[in-house]
Tab-separated table of C-alpha atoms in Angstrom:
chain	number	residue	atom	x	y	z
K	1	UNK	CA	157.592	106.975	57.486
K	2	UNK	CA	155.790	109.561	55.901
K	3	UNK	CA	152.461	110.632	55.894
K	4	UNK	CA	150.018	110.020	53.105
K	5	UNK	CA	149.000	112.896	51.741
K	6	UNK	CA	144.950	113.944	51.558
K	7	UNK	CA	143.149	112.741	48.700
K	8	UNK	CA	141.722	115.617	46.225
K	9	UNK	CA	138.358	114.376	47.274
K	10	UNK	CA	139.043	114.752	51.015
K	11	UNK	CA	140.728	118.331	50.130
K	12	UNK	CA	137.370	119.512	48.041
K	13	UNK	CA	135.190	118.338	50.902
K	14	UNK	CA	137.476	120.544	53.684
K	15	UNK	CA	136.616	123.626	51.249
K	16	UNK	CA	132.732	122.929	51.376
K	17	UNK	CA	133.070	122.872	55.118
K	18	UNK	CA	134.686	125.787	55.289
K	19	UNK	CA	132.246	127.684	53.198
K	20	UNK	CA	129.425	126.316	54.907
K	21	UNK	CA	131.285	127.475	58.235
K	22	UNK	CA	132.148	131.068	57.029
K	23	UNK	CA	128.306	131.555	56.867
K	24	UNK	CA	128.594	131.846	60.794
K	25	UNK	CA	131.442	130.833	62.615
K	26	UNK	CA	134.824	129.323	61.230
K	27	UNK	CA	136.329	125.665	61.134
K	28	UNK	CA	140.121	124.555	62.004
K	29	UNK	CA	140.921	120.983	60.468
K	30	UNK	CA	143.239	118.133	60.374
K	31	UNK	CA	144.232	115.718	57.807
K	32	UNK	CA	144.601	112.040	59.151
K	33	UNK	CA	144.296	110.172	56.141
K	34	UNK	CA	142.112	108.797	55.305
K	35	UNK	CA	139.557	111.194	56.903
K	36	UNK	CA	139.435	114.695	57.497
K	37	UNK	CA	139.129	115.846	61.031
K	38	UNK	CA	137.100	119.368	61.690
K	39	UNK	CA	136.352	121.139	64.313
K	40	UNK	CA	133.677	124.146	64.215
K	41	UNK	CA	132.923	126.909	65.686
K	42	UNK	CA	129.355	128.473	65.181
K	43	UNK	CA	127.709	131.622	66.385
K	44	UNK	CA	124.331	132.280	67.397
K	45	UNK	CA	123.825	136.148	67.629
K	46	UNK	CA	120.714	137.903	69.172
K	47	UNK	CA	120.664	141.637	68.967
K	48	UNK	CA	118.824	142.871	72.349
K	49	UNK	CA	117.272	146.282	73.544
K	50	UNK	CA	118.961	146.016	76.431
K	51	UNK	CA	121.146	143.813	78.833
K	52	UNK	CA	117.935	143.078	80.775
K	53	UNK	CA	116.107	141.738	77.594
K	54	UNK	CA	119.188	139.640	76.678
K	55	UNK	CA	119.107	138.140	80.509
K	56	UNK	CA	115.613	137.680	79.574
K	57	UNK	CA	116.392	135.845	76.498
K	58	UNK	CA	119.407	133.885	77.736
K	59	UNK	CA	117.209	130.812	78.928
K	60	UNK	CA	115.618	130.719	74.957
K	61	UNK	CA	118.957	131.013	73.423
K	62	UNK	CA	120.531	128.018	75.515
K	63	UNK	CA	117.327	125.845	74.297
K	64	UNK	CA	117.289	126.841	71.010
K	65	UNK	CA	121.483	125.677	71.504
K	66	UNK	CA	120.526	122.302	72.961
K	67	UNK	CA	117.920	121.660	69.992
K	68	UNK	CA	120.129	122.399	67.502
K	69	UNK	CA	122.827	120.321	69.067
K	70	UNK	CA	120.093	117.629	69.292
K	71	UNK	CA	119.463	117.888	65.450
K	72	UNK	CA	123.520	118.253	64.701
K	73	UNK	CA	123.453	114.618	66.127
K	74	UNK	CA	120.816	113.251	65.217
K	75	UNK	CA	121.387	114.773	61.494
K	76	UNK	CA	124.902	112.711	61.424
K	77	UNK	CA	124.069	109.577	62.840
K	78	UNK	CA	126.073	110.700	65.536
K	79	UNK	CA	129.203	111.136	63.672
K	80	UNK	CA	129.315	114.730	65.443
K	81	UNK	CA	130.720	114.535	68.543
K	82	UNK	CA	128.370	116.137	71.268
K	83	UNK	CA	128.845	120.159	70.816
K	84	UNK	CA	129.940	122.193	73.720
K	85	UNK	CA	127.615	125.176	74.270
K	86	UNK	CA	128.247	128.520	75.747
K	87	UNK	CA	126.151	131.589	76.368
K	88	UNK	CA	127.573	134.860	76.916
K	89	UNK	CA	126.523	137.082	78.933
K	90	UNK	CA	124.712	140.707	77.356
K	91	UNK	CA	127.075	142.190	75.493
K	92	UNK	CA	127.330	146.423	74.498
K	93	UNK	CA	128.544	146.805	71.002
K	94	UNK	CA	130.780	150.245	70.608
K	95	UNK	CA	127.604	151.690	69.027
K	96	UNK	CA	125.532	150.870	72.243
K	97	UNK	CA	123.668	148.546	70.797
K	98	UNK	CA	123.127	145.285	73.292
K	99	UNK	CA	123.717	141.873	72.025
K	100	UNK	CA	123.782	137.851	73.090
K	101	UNK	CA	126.288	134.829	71.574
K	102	UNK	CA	125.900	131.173	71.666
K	103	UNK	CA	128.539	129.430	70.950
K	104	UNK	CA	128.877	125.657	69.578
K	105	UNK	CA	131.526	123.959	69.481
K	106	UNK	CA	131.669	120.409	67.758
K	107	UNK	CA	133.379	117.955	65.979
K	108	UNK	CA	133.936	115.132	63.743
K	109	UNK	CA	136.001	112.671	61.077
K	110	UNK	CA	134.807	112.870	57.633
K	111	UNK	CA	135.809	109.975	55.602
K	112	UNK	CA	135.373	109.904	51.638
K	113	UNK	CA	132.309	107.892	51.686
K	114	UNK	CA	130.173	109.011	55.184
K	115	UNK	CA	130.530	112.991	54.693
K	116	UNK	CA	127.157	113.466	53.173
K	117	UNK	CA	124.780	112.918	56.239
K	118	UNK	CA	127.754	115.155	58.188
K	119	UNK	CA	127.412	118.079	55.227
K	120	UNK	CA	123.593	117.535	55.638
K	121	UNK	CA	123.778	118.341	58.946
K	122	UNK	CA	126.544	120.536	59.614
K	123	UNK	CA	124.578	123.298	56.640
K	124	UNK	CA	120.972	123.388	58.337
K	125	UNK	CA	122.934	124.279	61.786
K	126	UNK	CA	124.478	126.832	60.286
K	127	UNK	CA	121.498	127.964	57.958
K	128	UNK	CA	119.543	128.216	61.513
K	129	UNK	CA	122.414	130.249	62.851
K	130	UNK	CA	121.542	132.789	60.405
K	131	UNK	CA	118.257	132.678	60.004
K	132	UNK	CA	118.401	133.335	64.280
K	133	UNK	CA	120.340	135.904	63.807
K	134	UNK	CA	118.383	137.683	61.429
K	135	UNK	CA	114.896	136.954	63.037
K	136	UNK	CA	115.876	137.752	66.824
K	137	UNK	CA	114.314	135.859	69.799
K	138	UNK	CA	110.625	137.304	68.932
K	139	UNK	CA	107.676	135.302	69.176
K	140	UNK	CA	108.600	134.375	65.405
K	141	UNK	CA	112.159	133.704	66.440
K	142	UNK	CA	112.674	130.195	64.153
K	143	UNK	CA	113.463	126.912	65.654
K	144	UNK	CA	115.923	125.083	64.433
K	145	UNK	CA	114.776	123.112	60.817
K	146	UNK	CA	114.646	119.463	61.311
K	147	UNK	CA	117.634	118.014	59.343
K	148	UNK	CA	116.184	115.952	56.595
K	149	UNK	CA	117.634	112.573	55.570
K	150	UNK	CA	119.431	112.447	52.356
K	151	UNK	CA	118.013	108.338	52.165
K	152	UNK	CA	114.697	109.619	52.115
K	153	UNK	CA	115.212	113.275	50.191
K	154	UNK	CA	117.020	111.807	46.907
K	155	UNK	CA	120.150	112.814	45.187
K	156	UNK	CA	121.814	116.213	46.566
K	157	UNK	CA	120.932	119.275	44.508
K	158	UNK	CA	124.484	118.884	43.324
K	159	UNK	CA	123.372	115.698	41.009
K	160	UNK	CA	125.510	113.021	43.627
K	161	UNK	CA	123.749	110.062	45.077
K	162	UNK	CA	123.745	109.871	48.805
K	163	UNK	CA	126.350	107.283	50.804
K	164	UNK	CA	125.310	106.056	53.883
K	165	UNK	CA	127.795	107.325	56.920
């Protein structure tokens, strides 16, 4: 018997995720018609002073990892599996320059008609990645966004109407 092949819908969706995930961290997939299993990897960077400021820090980053993984679920309805979370240790770049990574792990099965509230949710993780790694850990480090609700927000900026997942 052979496998169904993916839909062009489920193939454009699989190249949104993956530019979404090239923002900070990288996606492997499956087809399993008809949905569209991914798995992602994100980063959370924090350059540090020094490895004793990124010890210092280590506690913030792994809540600002369980928040986000808080939002990632809530933001899907739960269609994301819970993420795995690991926090490196300090870190010396070549150029002596110290630095931390979190890293999530998480997945999910996008179908056709449930990926919107997954898309919603997957982009403001990854959004907060960056903005993290751009702001630091300061006092004006950024907490993760609140992932908004496509039900309540209106059609996407894209002109579709939202499906419930």
């Amino acid at each position: 018997m052979a496998l169904a092949a993916p839909s062009a819908k489920l193939q454009a969706l699989l190249k949104d995720f993956q530019q979404i995930a090239s923002m900070s961290g990288y996606l492997n997939h499956s087809f399993d018609p008809p949905q569209l299993r991914l798995f992602f990897t994100l980063y959370g960077r924090v350059m540090v002073t020094s490895p004793a400021e990124g010890l210092a820090h280590t506690p913030k980053l792994q809540a600002w990892c369980e928040a986000l993984s808080v939002r990632l679920r809530e933001g899907s309805s739960s269609a994301i599996m819970p993420p795995q979370v690991q926090v490196s240790a300090p870190q010396t770049l070549p150029d002596g320059r110290d630095y931390l990574v979190a890293t999530l792990t998480f997945n999910t099965k996008v179908t056709e008609t449930s990926y919107l509230r997954i898309r919603t949710a997957v982009l403001a993780a990854y959004q907060d990645a960056v903005k993290m790694r751009e702001a630091g850990m300061g006092p004006e480090a950024p907490d993760p966004a609140p992932v908004s609700t496509p039900e309540l927000d209106g059609p996407s900026p894209e002109g579709e109407t939202p499906h419930p997942a």
